[in-house]
XYZ file of C-alpha atoms in Angstrom:
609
model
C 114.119 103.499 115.145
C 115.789 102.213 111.816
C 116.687 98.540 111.589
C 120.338 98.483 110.014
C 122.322 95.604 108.961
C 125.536 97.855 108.578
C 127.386 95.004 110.838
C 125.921 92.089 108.784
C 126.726 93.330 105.455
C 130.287 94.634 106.322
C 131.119 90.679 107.202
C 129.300 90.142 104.019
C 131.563 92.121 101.854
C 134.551 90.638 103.616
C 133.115 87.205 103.038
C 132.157 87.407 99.283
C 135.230 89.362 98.421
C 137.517 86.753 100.251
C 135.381 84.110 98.375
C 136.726 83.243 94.770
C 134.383 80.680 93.951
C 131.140 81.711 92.669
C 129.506 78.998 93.428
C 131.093 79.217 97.350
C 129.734 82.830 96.987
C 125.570 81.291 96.014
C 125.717 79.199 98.718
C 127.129 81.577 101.590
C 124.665 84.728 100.460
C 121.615 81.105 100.624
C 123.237 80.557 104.142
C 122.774 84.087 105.555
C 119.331 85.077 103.541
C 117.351 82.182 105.518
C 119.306 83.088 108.695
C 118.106 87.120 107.972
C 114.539 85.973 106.820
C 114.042 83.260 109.724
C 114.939 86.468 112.410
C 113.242 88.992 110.001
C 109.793 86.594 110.745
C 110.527 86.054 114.364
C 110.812 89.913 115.057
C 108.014 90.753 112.909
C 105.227 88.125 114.863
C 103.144 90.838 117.054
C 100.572 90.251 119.561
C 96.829 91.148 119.595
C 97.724 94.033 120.836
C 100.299 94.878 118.461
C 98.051 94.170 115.687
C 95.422 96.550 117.171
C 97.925 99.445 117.571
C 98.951 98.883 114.480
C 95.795 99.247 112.681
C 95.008 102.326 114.541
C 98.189 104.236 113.927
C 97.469 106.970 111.779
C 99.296 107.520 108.269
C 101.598 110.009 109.276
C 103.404 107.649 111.579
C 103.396 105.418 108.895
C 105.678 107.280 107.085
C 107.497 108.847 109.902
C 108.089 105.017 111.943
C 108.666 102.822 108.619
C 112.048 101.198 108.740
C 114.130 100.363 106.141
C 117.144 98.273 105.470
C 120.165 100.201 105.240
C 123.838 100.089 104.633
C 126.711 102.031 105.622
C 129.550 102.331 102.857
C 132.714 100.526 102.469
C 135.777 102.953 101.851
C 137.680 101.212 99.773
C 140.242 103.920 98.382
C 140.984 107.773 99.786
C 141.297 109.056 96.500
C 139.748 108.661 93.140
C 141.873 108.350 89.755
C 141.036 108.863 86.022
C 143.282 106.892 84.039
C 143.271 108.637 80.184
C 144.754 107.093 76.687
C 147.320 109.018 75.186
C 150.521 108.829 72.973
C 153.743 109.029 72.411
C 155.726 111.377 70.058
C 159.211 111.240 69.088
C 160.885 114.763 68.442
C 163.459 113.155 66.702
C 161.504 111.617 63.347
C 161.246 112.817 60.057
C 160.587 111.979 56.664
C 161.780 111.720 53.739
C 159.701 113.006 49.982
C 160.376 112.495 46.294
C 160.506 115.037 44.605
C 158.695 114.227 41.919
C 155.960 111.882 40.457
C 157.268 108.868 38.909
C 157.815 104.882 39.224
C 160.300 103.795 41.821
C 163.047 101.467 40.429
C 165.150 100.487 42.806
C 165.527 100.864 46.677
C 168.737 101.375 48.064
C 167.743 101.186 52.157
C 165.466 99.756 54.418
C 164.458 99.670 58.122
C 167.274 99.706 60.509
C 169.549 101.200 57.859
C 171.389 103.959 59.325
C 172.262 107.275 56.318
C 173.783 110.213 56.185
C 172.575 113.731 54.959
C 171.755 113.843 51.148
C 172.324 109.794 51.078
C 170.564 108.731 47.765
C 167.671 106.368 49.446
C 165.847 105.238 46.205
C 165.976 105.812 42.354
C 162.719 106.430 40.319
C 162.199 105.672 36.206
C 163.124 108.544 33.538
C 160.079 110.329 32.504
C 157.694 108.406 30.184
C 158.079 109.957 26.912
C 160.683 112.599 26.147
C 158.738 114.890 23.764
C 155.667 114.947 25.783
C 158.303 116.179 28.697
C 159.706 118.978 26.024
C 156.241 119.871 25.066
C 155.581 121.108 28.935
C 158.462 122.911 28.836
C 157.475 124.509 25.839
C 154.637 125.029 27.191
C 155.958 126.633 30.727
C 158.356 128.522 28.536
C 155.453 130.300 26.721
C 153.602 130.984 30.099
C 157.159 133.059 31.295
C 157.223 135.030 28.293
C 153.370 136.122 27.950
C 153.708 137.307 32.069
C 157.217 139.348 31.314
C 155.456 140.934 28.391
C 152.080 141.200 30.764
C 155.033 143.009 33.645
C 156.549 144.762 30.627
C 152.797 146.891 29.435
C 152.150 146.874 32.866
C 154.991 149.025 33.768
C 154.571 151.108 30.554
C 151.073 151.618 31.715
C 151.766 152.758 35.333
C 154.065 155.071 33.577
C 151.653 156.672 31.375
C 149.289 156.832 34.099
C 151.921 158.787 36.580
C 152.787 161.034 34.085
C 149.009 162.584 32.915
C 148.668 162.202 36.858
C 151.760 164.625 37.739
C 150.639 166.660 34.293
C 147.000 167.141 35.688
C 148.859 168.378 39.080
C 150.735 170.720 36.798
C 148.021 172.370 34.927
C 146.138 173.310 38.077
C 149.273 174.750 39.663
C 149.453 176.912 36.804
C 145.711 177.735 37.225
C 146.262 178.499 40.678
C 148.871 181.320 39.822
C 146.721 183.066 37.791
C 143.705 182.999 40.160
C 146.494 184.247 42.776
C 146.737 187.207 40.018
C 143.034 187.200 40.274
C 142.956 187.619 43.794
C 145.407 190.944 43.596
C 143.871 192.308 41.166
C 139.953 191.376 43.152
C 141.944 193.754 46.196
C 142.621 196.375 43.578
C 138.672 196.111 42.386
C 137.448 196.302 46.078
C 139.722 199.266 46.458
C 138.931 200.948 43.204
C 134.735 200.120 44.020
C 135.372 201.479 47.423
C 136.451 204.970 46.137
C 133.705 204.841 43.637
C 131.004 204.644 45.939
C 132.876 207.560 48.119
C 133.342 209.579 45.137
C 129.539 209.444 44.120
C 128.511 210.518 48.051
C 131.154 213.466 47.234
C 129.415 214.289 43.661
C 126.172 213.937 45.514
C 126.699 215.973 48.013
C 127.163 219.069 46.015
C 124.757 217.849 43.541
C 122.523 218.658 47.034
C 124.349 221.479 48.260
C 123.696 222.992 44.159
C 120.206 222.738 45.193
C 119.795 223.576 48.492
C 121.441 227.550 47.150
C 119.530 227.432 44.534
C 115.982 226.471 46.767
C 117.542 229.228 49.130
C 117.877 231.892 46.137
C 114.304 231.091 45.227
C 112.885 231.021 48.452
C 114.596 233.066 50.154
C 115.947 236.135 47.573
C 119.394 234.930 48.691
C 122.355 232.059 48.756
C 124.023 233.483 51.407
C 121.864 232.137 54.225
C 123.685 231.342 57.733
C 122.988 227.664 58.771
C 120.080 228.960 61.258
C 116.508 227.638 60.703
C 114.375 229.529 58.357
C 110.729 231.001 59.444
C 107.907 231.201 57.243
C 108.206 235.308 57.504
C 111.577 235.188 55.942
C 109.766 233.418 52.598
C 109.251 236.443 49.828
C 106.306 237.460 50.080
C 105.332 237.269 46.507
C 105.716 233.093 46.602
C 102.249 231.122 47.218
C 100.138 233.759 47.378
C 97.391 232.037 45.339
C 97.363 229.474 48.338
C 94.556 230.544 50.759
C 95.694 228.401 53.531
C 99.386 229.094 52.634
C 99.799 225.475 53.608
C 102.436 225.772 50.833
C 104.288 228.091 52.264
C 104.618 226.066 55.539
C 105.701 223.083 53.970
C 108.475 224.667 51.677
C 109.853 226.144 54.441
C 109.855 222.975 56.795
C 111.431 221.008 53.925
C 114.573 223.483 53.401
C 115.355 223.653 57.421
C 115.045 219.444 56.544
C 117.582 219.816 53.734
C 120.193 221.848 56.334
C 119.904 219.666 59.154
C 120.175 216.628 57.030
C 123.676 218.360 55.322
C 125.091 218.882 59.119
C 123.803 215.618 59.860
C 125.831 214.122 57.113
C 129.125 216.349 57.704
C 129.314 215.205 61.380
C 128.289 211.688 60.871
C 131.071 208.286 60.309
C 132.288 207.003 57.234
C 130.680 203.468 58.357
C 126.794 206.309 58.642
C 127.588 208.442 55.553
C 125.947 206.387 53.630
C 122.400 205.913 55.233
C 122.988 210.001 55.553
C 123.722 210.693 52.050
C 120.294 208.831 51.110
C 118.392 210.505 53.641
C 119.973 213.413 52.720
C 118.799 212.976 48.863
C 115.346 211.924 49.813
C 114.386 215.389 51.960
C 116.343 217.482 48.781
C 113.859 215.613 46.332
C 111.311 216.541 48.963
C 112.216 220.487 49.131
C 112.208 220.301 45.000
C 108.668 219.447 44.971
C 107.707 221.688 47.590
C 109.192 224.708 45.910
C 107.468 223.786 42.669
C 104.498 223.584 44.398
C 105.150 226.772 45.704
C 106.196 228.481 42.762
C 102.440 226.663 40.997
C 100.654 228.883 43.502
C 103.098 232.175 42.837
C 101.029 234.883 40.155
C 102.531 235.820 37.417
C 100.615 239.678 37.541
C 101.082 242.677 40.174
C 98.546 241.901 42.915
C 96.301 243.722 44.971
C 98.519 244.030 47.552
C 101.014 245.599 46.401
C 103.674 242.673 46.158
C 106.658 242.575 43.723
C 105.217 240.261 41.231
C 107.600 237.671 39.098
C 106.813 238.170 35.012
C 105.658 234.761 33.236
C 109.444 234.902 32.146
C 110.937 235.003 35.738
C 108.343 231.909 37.194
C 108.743 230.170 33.835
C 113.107 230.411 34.249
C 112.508 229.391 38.161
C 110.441 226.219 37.232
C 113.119 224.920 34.937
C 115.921 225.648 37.378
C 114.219 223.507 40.041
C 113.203 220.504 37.535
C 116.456 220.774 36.222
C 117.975 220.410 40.153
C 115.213 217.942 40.508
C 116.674 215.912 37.432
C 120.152 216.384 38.822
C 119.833 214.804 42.202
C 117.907 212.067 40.430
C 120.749 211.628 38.312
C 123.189 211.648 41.186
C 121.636 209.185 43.045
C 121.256 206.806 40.550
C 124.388 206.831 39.952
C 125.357 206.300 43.696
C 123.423 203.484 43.718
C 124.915 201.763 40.635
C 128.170 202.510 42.511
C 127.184 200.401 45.348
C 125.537 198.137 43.221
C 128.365 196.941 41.530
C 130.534 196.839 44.398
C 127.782 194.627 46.225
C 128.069 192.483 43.493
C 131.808 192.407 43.545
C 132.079 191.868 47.502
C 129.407 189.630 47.657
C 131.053 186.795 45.251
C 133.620 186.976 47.457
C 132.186 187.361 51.141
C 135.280 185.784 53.056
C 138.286 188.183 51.287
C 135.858 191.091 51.452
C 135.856 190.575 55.693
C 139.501 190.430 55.436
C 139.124 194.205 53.100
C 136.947 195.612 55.084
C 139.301 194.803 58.315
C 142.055 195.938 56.617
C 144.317 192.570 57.043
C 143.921 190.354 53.917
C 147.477 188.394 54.818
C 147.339 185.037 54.248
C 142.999 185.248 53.246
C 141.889 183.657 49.929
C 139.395 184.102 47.194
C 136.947 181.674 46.385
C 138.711 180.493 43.224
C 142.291 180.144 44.911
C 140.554 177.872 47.916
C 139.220 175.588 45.315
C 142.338 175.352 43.090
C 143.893 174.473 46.071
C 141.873 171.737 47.332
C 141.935 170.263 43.408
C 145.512 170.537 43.872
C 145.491 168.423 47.092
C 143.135 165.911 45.858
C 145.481 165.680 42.543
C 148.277 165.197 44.668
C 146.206 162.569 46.830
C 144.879 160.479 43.564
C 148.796 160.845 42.655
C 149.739 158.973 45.744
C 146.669 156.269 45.220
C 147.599 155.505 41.981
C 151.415 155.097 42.509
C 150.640 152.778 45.288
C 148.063 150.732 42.488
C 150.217 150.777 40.130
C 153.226 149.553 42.185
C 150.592 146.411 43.216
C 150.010 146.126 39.815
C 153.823 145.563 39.192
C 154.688 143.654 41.978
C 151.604 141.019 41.664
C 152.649 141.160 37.488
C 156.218 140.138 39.111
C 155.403 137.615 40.857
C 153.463 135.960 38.444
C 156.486 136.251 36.041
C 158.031 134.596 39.345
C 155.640 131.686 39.380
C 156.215 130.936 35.741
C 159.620 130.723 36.128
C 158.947 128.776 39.478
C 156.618 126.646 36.893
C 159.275 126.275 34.741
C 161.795 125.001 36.957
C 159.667 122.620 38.410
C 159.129 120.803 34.965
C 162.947 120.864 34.622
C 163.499 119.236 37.797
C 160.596 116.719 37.212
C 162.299 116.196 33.775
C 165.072 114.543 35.513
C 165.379 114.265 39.630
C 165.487 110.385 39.058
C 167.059 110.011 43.043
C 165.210 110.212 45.612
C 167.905 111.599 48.399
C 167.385 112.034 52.668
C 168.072 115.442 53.387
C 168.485 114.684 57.052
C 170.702 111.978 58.700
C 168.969 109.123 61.027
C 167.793 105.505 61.023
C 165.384 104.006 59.067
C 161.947 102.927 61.520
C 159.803 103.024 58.277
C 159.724 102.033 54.585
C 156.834 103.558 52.252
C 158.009 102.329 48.948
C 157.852 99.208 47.016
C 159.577 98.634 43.619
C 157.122 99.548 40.406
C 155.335 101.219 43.124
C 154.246 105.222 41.556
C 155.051 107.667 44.096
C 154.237 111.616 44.267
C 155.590 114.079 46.314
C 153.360 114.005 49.332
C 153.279 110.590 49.841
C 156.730 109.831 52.294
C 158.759 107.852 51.038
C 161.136 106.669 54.386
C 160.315 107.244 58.030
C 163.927 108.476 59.760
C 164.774 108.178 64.232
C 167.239 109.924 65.145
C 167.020 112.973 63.496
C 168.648 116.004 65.365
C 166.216 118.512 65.913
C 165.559 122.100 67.502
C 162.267 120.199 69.696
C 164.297 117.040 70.135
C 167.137 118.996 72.041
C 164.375 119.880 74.502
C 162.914 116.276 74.937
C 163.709 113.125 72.537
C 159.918 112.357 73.367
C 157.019 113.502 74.657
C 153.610 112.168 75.569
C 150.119 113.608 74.366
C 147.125 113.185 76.073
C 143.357 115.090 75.861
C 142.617 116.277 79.295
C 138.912 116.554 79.619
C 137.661 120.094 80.464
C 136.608 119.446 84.008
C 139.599 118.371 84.925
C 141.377 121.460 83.507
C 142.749 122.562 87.334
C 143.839 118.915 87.588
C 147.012 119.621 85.618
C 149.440 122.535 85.069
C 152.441 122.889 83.619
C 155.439 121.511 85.543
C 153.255 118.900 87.626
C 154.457 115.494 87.380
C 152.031 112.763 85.669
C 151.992 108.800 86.181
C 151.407 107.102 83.197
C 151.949 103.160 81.939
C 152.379 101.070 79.100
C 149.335 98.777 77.158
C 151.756 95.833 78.101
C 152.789 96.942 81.635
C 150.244 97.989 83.949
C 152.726 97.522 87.048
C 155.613 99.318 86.433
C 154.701 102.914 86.562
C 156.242 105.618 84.749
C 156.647 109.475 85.287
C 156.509 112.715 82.922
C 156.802 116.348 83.263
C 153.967 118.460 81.603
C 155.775 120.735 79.271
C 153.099 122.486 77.875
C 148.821 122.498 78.016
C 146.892 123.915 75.069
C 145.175 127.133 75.896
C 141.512 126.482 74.139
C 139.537 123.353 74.117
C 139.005 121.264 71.628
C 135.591 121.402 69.974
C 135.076 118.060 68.928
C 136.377 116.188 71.796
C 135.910 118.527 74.467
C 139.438 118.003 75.869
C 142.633 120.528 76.278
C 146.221 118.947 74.791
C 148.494 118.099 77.010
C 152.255 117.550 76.048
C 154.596 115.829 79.050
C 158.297 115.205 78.633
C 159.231 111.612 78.896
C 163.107 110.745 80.521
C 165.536 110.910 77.522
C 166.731 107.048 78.942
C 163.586 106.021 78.222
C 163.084 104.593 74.531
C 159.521 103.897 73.620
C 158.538 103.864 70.214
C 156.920 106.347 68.382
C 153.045 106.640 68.031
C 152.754 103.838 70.727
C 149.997 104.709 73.135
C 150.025 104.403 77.005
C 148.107 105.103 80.014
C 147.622 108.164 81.932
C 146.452 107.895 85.380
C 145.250 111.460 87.307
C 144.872 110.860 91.099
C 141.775 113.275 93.067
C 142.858 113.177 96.607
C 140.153 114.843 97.054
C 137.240 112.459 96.552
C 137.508 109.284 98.362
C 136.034 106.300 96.596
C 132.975 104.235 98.758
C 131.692 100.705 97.855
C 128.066 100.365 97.976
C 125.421 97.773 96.413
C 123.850 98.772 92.797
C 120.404 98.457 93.527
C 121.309 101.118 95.757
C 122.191 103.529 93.299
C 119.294 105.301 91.383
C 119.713 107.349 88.069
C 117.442 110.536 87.237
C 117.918 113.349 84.859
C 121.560 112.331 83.699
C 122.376 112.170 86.902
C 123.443 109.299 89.871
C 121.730 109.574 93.274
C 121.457 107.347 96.701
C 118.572 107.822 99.570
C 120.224 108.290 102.542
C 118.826 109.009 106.499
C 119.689 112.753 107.210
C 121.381 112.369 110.564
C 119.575 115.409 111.490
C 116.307 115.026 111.189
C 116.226 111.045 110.704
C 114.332 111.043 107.536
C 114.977 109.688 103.829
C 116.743 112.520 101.283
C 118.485 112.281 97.897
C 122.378 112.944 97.770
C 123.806 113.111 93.729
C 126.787 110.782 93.429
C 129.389 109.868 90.714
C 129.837 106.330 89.821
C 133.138 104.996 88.757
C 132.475 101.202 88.224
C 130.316 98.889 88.635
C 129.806 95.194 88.579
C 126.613 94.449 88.527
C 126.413 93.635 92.321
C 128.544 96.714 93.854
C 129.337 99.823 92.459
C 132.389 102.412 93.637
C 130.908 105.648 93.925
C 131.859 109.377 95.210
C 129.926 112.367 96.456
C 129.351 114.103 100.200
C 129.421 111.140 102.011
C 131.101 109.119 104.344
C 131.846 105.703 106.115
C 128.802 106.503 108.522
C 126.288 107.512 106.187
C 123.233 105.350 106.544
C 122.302 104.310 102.451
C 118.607 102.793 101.890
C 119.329 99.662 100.593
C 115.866 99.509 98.835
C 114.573 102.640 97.581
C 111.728 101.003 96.327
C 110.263 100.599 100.161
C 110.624 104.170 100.699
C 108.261 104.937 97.612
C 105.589 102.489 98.792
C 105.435 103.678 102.474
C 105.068 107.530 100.643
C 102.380 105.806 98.262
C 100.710 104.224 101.473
């Protein structure tokens, strides 16, 4: 069972904050402490047998059956409130610049002062001395003239450049027609190479048909032959005799009925096969050539036993040169043939991509190797063309605006030369006066602060306040909500804005979101002043509770409190808004009949016990 003094202590609170006088306080809390201590003794006198129990009870009851002194908390607001500093900003100020550096000599308004638009305010000195003023516009002068000759070379330049640009583009155009002429006259060559090579398998053929008769006429006594195979009885009988194993004789005949099927082969074959024909074809006839020599090496030259009609040294001799003269022939012929193709390999292969095109009979719109690349020199020309018109236009235009920045230079010494007035270019009243007489101004130090002053942002609201919302209260506000706020001399009267607009980043240094809030336009307050904002959090009721209470850990506030559940001493994390010293207004999960340890202290020395 706990021992609370929530009853006690409520009274307490009403009494001390009813009490003004401290020293009334002192001796009321004296008053009540030897009233709580004599009944705190009284209770706490046990019997022998108390004492007995007591010293038996084990530790766990200890900690389980200590009591401590407790409080319940004192609600003392339903909602919590932030109040923030902010400030006020008139939309209607402006103001007003020299135009130049000088001395000011006289000032013709002051605060309260109402002008008009281009109203001469003040007057500054001349210039200090006149030919140190000419010499700087001399000087300028100079400065002009150097950048319009700098704009004049650079133009001639960009001109010079665009023309061996557009002359470059020229030349290769011209190149490009002629390898176009190239390119015709490459179809003629493929053409022309193409009937070469077809006229050499023509000349070659009868070079092989020359010497297939003439094998025939030696062989066979005849050039007549049918296109039937010939047996080795139908051989004279006089040829390759001198051959024992008329192996010879075999062979010579084989290689002729070689040399007809290869020539019906070759008649009855494509154009695409006439080729690997023809060189078949020349191969076996080269073949039958040395056969019949060999034939004719083993052929006497004397009448033989047998009976045979011999061939006189005269007749073998003449039949030997006929066949090495065929022999020499097709060699001839074929070399030929293959120079043919040769040079039309060459040719074609130089050009692979228009040779397809040949070959497939539609060259429309295909293009030699030498017209591609033209081309693509053309279109990079054309593309460094557009590069450097674009440079050389930057080139002019940044050379123009310096020109533009000398003259700009220029002027400005002329007007600094003289601009002795210093004039308002706005109408308003004077709130502030920056200038003393002797006093050396420059142009970015104001000279008059203006009210007043019609603007675009004043037509919306006159004024507006500004405040730095702190990020975690960034759902607090939005725009349109209405926001409370009061002046440093007024904290009764209350005052209410519209939020107009809430920054939409935070603020790195400060950690805070800017928010603007339209003030009534029948409300004056002076610019720059600063006033309270107070935000109200329904949400989190504020509880009165005694500091020694309240425990800090890790950046953080925390009470013990008795779980309600399971009667026993936990930590609950709290916010504290103020504190006194004796009481401190807190918020977090709790409410009016949470049970807060008084004296956390106890709790740690019953868990050290």
């Amino acid at each position: 069972m706990h021992y609370t003094l929530s009853s006690p202590l409520q009274a307490f609170h009403t009494i001390w904050s009813s009490t003004r006088s401290r020293k009334k306080r002192i001796g009321i809390c004296a008053v009540i402490l030897i009233a709580a201590i004599s009944l705190t003794v009284y209770a706490a006198l046990p019997s022998d047998q108390s004492i007995v129990s007591t010293n038996t009870s084990t530790e766990e009851e200890l900690s389980t059956n200590a009591e401590f002194t407790t409080v319940r908390p004192l609600l003392v607001s339903d909602a919590s409130s932030v109040t923030l500093l902010g400030t006020v900003l008139s939309n209607e100020t402006a103001n007003i610049y020299p135009r130049r550096e000088g001395i000011v000599e006289d000032i013709l308004v002051d605060i309260g002062d109402t002008i008009e638009k281009n109203q001469v305010v003040a007057l500054l000195l001349p210039k200090g001395v006149e030919g140190q003023s000419a010499a700087m516009i001399s000087e300028k002068k100079a400065r002009k003239s150097l950048e319009e000759s700098n704009l004049v070379t650079a133009t001639h330049v960009a001109q010079e450049t665009m023309i061996k640009t557009k002359q470059s583009i020229t030349e290769k155009e011209t190149e490009l027609m002629v390898a176009i002429r190239e390119q015709e006259e490459l179809l003629q060559k493929f053409t022309e190479s193409s009937d070469h090579i077809l006229q050499m398998q023509e000349q070659a053929f009868t070079a092989v048909q020359n010497a297939r008769q003439v094998i025939e006429w030696i062989l066979f006594g005849s050039n007549s032959i049918t296109g039937s195979a010939m047996l080795n009885n139908d051989l004279l009988r006089n040829l390759g005799i001198h051959d024992s194993s008329n192996v010879s004789r075999y062979e010579v005949v084989e290689a002729f009925n070689s040399v007809v099927d290869a020539q019906k082969d070759y008649n009855n074959s494509s154009v695409a096969q006439k080729a690997s024909s023809m060189d078949t074809m020349l191969t076996l006839t080269l073949n039958a050539i040395s056969k019949v020599s060999t034939v004719l090496q083993y052929t006497p030259s004397e009448t033989t036993a047998n009976g045979f009609d011999r061939l006189t040294h005269a007749q073998l001799t003449d039949r030997l040169t006929t066949v090495l003269s065929e022999q020499d022939k097709i060699y001839k012929t074929r070399e030929k043939l293959e120079d043919a193709r040769n040079s039309f390999f060459a040719l074609t292969s130089k050009e692979p991509e228009l040779y397809q095109a040949f070959r497939a009979g539609n060259d429309a719109g295909k293009q030699s190797n030498k017209v591609h690349m033209i081309q693509q020199q053309i279109q990079t020309a054309h593309d460094i063309l557009g590069l450097t018109e674009v440079s050389q236009d930057q080139i002019i235009e940044r050379q123009k605006s310096m020109v533009d920045i000398a003259d700009s230079m220029l002027q400005l010494e002329y007007a600094n030369s003289g601009h002795r007035q210093i004039r308002s270019p706005f109408s308003g009243t004077v709130s502030k006066r920056f200038l003393n007489v002797g006093q050396i101004v420059s142009p970015s130090m104001p000279a008059f602060e203006l009210t007043g002053v019609p603007t675009s942002l004043a037509k919306k609201a006159k004024a507006e306040v500004q405040f730095g919302l702190p990020e975690h209260l960034l759902s607090a506000i939005e725009v349109g909500d209405s926001i409370a706020f009061f002046l440093q001399t007024d904290e009764a009267n209350a005052y209410t804005a519209h939020v107009t607009r809430k920054s939409p980043q935070v603020d790195m240094q400060s950690h805070t979101f800017t928010i603007q809030a339209k003030i009534p336009d029948d409300l004056n307050l002076p610019h720059q002043s600063s006033v309270r904002i107070r935000l109200t959090d329904e949400k989190k009721p504020i509880f009165r509770v005694p500091s020694s209470s309240v425990k800090r850990k890790d950046d953080k506030n925390y009470l013990w409190i008795i779980n309600p559940e399971t009667d026993t001493p936990i930590e609950l994390t709290v916010s504290v808004t103020a504190e006194d010293g004796e009481f401190a207004e807190i918020t977090g999960a709790l409410t009016q009949e949470t049970d807060v340890i008084i004296d956390p202290l106890t709790l740690n020395q019953s868990k050290n016990d």
